Short mmCIF file of C-alpha atoms in Angstrom, two decimals:
data_model
loop_
_atom_site.label_atom_id
_atom_site.label_comp_id
_atom_site.label_asym_id
_atom_site.label_seq_id
_atom_site.Cartn_x
_atom_site.Cartn_y
_atom_site.Cartn_z
CA MET O 1 53.12 -115.15 380.27
CA VAL O 2 56.63 -115.45 378.85
CA ASP O 3 57.26 -112.75 376.22
CA ILE O 4 58.67 -113.41 372.77
CA GLN O 5 59.58 -110.70 370.27
CA LEU O 6 58.11 -110.79 366.75
CA SER O 7 58.16 -108.29 363.90
CA ASP O 8 54.93 -106.74 362.60
CA ALA O 9 55.24 -108.80 359.42
CA GLU O 10 55.51 -112.05 361.39
CA LYS O 11 52.47 -111.15 363.47
CA THR O 12 50.44 -110.34 360.36
CA TYR O 13 51.42 -113.67 358.79
CA ILE O 14 50.36 -115.61 361.90
CA ILE O 15 47.05 -113.75 362.26
CA HIS O 16 46.08 -114.12 358.59
CA GLY O 17 46.95 -117.82 358.70
CA ALA O 18 44.67 -118.38 361.71
CA GLN O 19 41.83 -116.60 359.90
CA ASP O 20 42.27 -119.13 357.06
CA ASN O 21 42.30 -122.04 359.56
CA LEU O 22 45.94 -122.77 358.76
CA ARG O 23 48.47 -122.09 361.48
CA ILE O 24 52.23 -121.79 361.03
CA ASP O 25 52.83 -125.36 362.22
CA GLY O 26 50.13 -126.83 359.94
CA ARG O 27 47.39 -127.21 362.57
CA GLY O 28 43.81 -126.07 362.31
CA CYS O 29 42.40 -123.56 364.79
CA GLU O 30 40.97 -126.28 367.10
CA ASP O 31 43.94 -128.67 367.02
CA TYR O 32 46.33 -129.39 369.88
CA ARG O 33 50.01 -130.11 369.40
CA HIS O 34 51.53 -133.54 370.01
CA LEU O 35 51.13 -134.47 373.65
CA GLU O 36 53.03 -136.96 375.80
CA ILE O 37 51.77 -138.12 379.19
CA GLU O 38 53.58 -140.29 381.72
CA THR O 39 52.19 -141.30 385.11
CA SER O 40 53.81 -142.78 388.25
CA VAL O 41 56.99 -140.81 387.64
CA VAL O 42 57.74 -139.80 391.26
CA SER O 43 58.04 -142.70 393.70
CA ASN O 44 57.53 -140.84 396.99
CA THR O 45 54.12 -139.38 396.08
CA SER O 46 50.57 -140.71 396.25
CA GLY O 47 50.25 -140.03 392.54
CA SER O 48 52.18 -138.20 389.84
CA ALA O 49 52.20 -137.32 386.17
CA LYS O 50 54.45 -135.59 383.68
CA ILE O 51 53.25 -133.93 380.51
CA ARG O 52 55.10 -132.62 377.50
CA LEU O 53 53.16 -130.43 375.09
CA ALA O 54 55.56 -129.33 372.36
CA ASN O 55 58.16 -127.40 374.42
CA THR O 56 56.00 -127.08 377.52
CA ASP O 57 57.10 -129.52 380.22
CA ILE O 58 55.17 -129.88 383.50
CA LEU O 59 55.51 -132.27 386.44
CA VAL O 60 52.73 -132.82 388.98
CA GLY O 61 53.03 -134.64 392.28
CA VAL O 62 50.11 -135.46 394.60
CA LYS O 63 50.35 -136.24 398.31
CA VAL O 64 47.45 -137.10 400.59
CA GLU O 65 47.61 -136.43 404.33
CA LEU O 66 45.10 -136.54 407.17
CA GLY O 67 43.83 -133.18 408.30
CA GLU O 68 40.79 -131.35 409.59
CA PRO O 69 37.93 -130.51 407.24
CA LEU O 70 36.87 -126.93 406.68
CA PRO O 71 34.11 -125.75 409.07
CA GLU O 72 31.79 -125.00 406.13
CA ASN O 73 32.35 -128.49 404.66
CA PRO O 74 32.61 -130.88 407.64
CA ASP O 75 31.78 -133.97 405.53
CA LYS O 76 34.28 -133.31 402.74
CA GLY O 77 38.00 -133.46 402.14
CA ARG O 78 39.79 -130.72 400.29
CA LEU O 79 42.25 -129.97 397.52
CA GLU O 80 45.23 -127.62 397.86
CA PHE O 81 47.06 -126.41 394.73
CA PHE O 82 50.64 -125.18 394.69
CA VAL O 83 52.46 -124.07 391.53
CA ASP O 84 56.18 -123.42 391.17
CA CYS O 85 57.83 -121.95 388.07
CA SER O 86 61.36 -123.32 387.83
CA ALA O 87 64.07 -120.80 387.03
CA ASN O 88 65.39 -123.36 384.53
CA ALA O 89 62.24 -122.88 382.42
CA THR O 90 63.16 -119.33 381.43
CA PRO O 91 65.46 -116.59 382.76
CA GLU O 92 62.33 -114.52 383.48
CA PHE O 93 61.50 -116.88 386.36
CA GLU O 94 64.77 -116.26 388.23
CA GLY O 95 64.32 -114.88 391.72
CA ARG O 96 60.61 -114.18 392.20
CA GLY O 97 59.89 -113.64 388.51
CA GLY O 98 57.52 -116.58 388.21
CA GLU O 99 55.42 -115.92 391.32
CA GLU O 100 52.67 -113.97 389.56
CA LEU O 101 52.21 -116.62 386.86
CA ALA O 102 52.29 -119.40 389.47
CA THR O 103 49.56 -117.66 391.46
CA GLU O 104 47.43 -117.23 388.32
CA ILE O 105 47.69 -120.93 387.42
CA SER O 106 47.00 -122.20 390.95
CA SER O 107 44.04 -119.81 391.31
CA MET O 108 42.55 -120.94 388.00
CA LEU O 109 42.97 -124.62 388.91
CA ALA O 110 41.30 -124.06 392.29
CA ARG O 111 38.39 -122.24 390.65
CA ALA O 112 37.98 -124.92 387.98
CA TYR O 113 37.78 -127.66 390.63
CA ASP O 114 35.48 -125.66 392.92
CA CYS O 115 32.38 -127.36 391.52
CA PRO O 116 30.44 -130.14 393.31
CA SER O 117 30.00 -132.17 390.12
CA CYS O 118 33.74 -132.20 389.30
CA LEU O 119 35.09 -134.32 392.11
CA ASP O 120 33.23 -136.02 394.96
CA LEU O 121 35.09 -134.64 397.97
CA LYS O 122 32.83 -136.62 400.29
CA GLN O 123 34.85 -139.72 399.45
CA LEU O 124 37.77 -137.99 401.20
CA CYS O 125 35.88 -137.68 404.50
CA VAL O 126 37.20 -139.98 407.25
CA VAL O 127 35.33 -138.79 410.36
CA GLU O 128 32.77 -136.09 409.73
CA GLY O 129 33.79 -132.79 411.25
CA LYS O 130 37.08 -134.17 412.60
CA GLN O 131 39.25 -135.96 410.06
CA CYS O 132 39.53 -135.95 406.29
CA TRP O 133 42.07 -136.53 403.57
CA VAL O 134 43.74 -133.36 402.31
CA VAL O 135 45.04 -133.70 398.76
CA TYR O 136 48.11 -131.53 398.11
CA ILE O 137 48.74 -131.01 394.39
CA ASP O 138 52.17 -129.62 393.51
CA VAL O 139 52.66 -128.37 389.96
CA LEU O 140 56.22 -127.73 388.75
CA LEU O 141 56.71 -125.85 385.49
CA LEU O 142 59.96 -127.17 384.00
CA GLU O 143 59.92 -125.62 380.51
CA CYS O 144 57.79 -123.03 378.70
CA GLY O 145 56.46 -123.54 375.20
CA GLY O 146 53.06 -121.85 375.40
CA ASN O 147 49.63 -122.91 376.67
CA LEU O 148 50.65 -123.38 380.30
CA PHE O 149 47.14 -123.40 381.81
CA ASP O 150 45.87 -126.24 379.61
CA ALA O 151 49.00 -128.33 380.06
CA ALA O 152 48.93 -127.89 383.85
CA SER O 153 45.27 -128.96 384.06
CA ILE O 154 45.86 -132.07 381.94
CA ALA O 155 48.82 -133.07 384.12
CA VAL O 156 46.77 -132.46 387.29
CA LYS O 157 43.91 -134.66 386.07
CA ALA O 158 46.33 -137.44 385.10
CA ALA O 159 48.09 -137.23 388.49
CA LEU O 160 44.78 -137.36 390.38
CA PHE O 161 43.76 -140.39 388.33
CA ASN O 162 47.05 -142.01 389.35
CA THR O 163 46.60 -141.15 393.04
CA CYS O 164 46.17 -144.01 395.53
CA ILE O 165 44.72 -143.22 398.96
CA PRO O 166 45.37 -145.75 401.78
CA THR O 167 42.33 -147.49 403.22
CA LEU O 168 41.54 -146.52 406.80
CA THR O 169 39.53 -148.44 409.40
CA VAL O 170 37.74 -146.16 411.86
CA THR O 171 36.75 -147.47 415.30
CA GLN O 172 34.98 -145.51 418.03
CA ASP O 173 34.98 -146.48 421.70
CA GLU O 174 33.25 -144.23 424.23
CA GLY O 175 33.83 -141.18 422.08
CA HIS O 176 37.47 -142.06 421.43
CA ILE O 177 38.27 -142.45 417.72
CA GLU O 178 41.04 -144.71 416.45
CA LEU O 179 42.29 -144.83 412.88
CA GLU O 180 44.03 -147.95 411.59
CA LEU O 181 45.90 -147.89 408.33
CA SER O 182 45.81 -151.01 406.18
CA ASP O 183 49.10 -152.92 405.94
CA ASP O 184 48.28 -154.08 402.41
CA PRO O 185 49.93 -151.66 399.91
CA TYR O 186 47.29 -152.65 397.33
CA ASP O 187 44.38 -151.90 399.68
CA VAL O 188 43.80 -148.37 398.42
CA GLN O 189 41.03 -146.24 396.99
CA ARG O 190 41.22 -144.27 393.77
CA LEU O 191 39.69 -140.93 392.99
CA ASP O 192 36.91 -140.78 390.40
CA VAL O 193 38.18 -138.03 388.09
CA ILE O 194 36.02 -138.70 385.03
CA HIS O 195 34.24 -135.37 385.52
CA ALA O 196 37.31 -133.45 386.67
CA PRO O 197 37.82 -130.43 384.41
CA CYS O 198 40.48 -129.66 381.87
CA ILE O 199 41.34 -126.06 381.12
CA VAL O 200 40.94 -124.85 377.54
CA THR O 201 42.55 -121.54 376.58
CA LEU O 202 41.21 -119.78 373.50
CA SER O 203 43.43 -117.04 372.09
CA LYS O 204 41.97 -114.34 369.86
CA LEU O 205 44.01 -113.82 366.69
CA GLY O 206 42.48 -111.15 364.49
CA HIS O 207 38.88 -112.17 363.82
CA SER O 208 39.57 -115.84 364.68
CA HIS O 209 40.45 -117.75 367.82
CA VAL O 210 42.71 -120.77 368.33
CA VAL O 211 43.30 -123.37 371.03
CA ASP O 212 46.70 -124.48 372.32
CA ALA O 213 48.48 -121.32 371.20
CA SER O 214 52.23 -121.54 370.73
CA GLN O 215 54.51 -118.86 372.16
CA LYS O 216 54.56 -117.02 368.84
CA GLU O 217 50.77 -117.07 368.64
CA GLU O 218 50.52 -115.85 372.24
CA ALA O 219 52.72 -112.89 371.24
CA CYS O 220 50.10 -111.95 368.60
CA CYS O 221 47.15 -112.33 370.95
CA LEU O 222 45.61 -109.30 372.67
CA ALA O 223 42.84 -111.22 374.45
CA ARG O 224 42.28 -114.79 375.58
CA LEU O 225 39.52 -116.70 377.31
CA ILE O 226 40.48 -119.42 379.79
CA LEU O 227 37.78 -121.98 380.56
CA GLY O 228 37.51 -124.93 382.93
CA VAL O 229 35.47 -127.57 381.05
CA THR O 230 34.22 -130.99 382.21
CA SER O 231 33.54 -134.11 380.14
CA LYS O 232 29.87 -133.05 379.99
CA GLY O 233 30.74 -129.65 378.56
CA THR O 234 30.02 -127.82 381.81
CA VAL O 235 32.04 -124.63 382.23
CA THR O 236 33.26 -124.56 385.84
CA ALA O 237 35.42 -121.42 385.63
CA MET O 238 36.08 -118.61 383.18
CA LYS O 239 38.71 -115.91 383.04
CA LYS O 240 39.54 -113.27 380.46
CA GLU O 241 43.14 -112.14 380.03
CA GLY O 242 44.92 -109.62 377.85
CA SER O 243 44.64 -105.92 377.13
CA GLY O 244 42.27 -106.33 374.18
CA SER O 245 38.49 -106.45 374.38
CA LEU O 246 36.06 -109.19 373.36
CA ASP O 247 32.59 -108.43 372.03
CA VAL O 248 29.57 -110.52 372.99
CA SER O 249 29.50 -112.55 369.76
CA SER O 250 33.21 -113.40 370.10
CA VAL O 251 32.73 -114.56 373.70
CA GLN O 252 29.78 -116.74 372.66
CA ASP O 253 31.75 -118.30 369.78
CA MET O 254 34.75 -118.92 372.03
CA LEU O 255 32.54 -120.49 374.70
CA GLU O 256 31.02 -122.90 372.19
CA THR O 257 34.45 -123.81 370.84
CA GLY O 258 35.84 -124.22 374.36
CA LYS O 259 33.03 -126.55 375.43
CA ARG O 260 33.35 -128.65 372.28
CA VAL O 261 37.14 -128.91 372.48
CA GLY O 262 37.05 -129.45 376.25
CA GLN O 263 34.70 -132.41 375.93
CA ALA O 264 36.91 -134.00 373.28
CA LEU O 265 40.02 -133.33 375.35
CA ASN O 266 38.55 -134.89 378.50
CA LYS O 267 37.28 -137.92 376.58
CA SER O 268 40.60 -138.58 374.86
CA LEU O 269 42.58 -138.11 378.07
CA MET O 270 40.41 -140.55 380.03
CA GLU O 271 40.61 -143.12 377.22
CA VAL O 272 44.42 -142.99 377.35
CA LEU O 273 44.57 -143.15 381.16
CA LEU O 274 42.05 -146.01 381.43
CA SER O 275 43.73 -147.96 378.63
CA ASP O 276 47.16 -147.73 380.25
CA ASP O 277 45.69 -148.60 383.66
CA LYS O 278 44.03 -151.76 382.34
CA VAL O 279 47.21 -153.14 380.81
CA GLY O 280 49.22 -152.24 383.91
CA LYS O 281 51.41 -149.68 382.21
CA SER O 282 52.48 -146.41 383.71
CA LYS O 283 53.20 -144.59 380.47
CA GLY O 284 51.01 -143.31 377.70
CA VAL O 285 52.54 -141.44 374.79
CA THR O 286 50.11 -139.94 372.33
CA GLY O 287 49.02 -136.97 370.30
CA PHE O 288 45.52 -137.67 371.40
CA LEU O 289 43.46 -134.72 370.21
CA ARG O 290 43.27 -134.60 366.42
#
């Protein structure tokens, strides 16, 4: 994470405020900051989305290409995550400074989506054991303002919702397979992402925990729990970060909060995406979680 320097007095003020359910920007412990989402922002992709969460700015582009399925999943397509931390986001990312963070985010996204109930990868199968759609998801971190994992996951879900996959006609003649791509640009299939997870990061501040921590709050946090949560409240991935420890009761409380907040986050996000899709708009601007 990007470091920010605070005095001991500032840290004490932030921690005591969180314990009273009043954060320095006026939010409660379970409130997200204002969030802006825009889809269809990159023309040469199969789907794209851009998210701005306070000062965190992330762009996601999705491209689908034909490839071979994995031997262990011959009847499924696959997802490939790539994360790049732009040097413009912070001087710490110059050179190879952002590689470790990029790997952490891409790994967490892959783990969160590695659940059969999240996304039906069978709809990406073209010819079992031979051809499938491979979905390449590129995440570009443009600016840092805290809570990078959550913001990246929201942008990924929005971009996958926006993704259009060309319709293919498969013909077989004496063992020879031919694939014909539809000439109609509107003859496409969409991914069902209603159960795709969002990541919820819970940061421990003193005896309390908060969601959507700002950079200053992250500087006061010694331990955080990162959860992949679906619209049904299913936890698909979990990771603990930070040098501090978490006791069993804290982990249980944070899990319950994460599931509750994750369900609300997924519901609100899908409502915004579906609403904009129905009216034919490509842009949704909202502070959609409390």
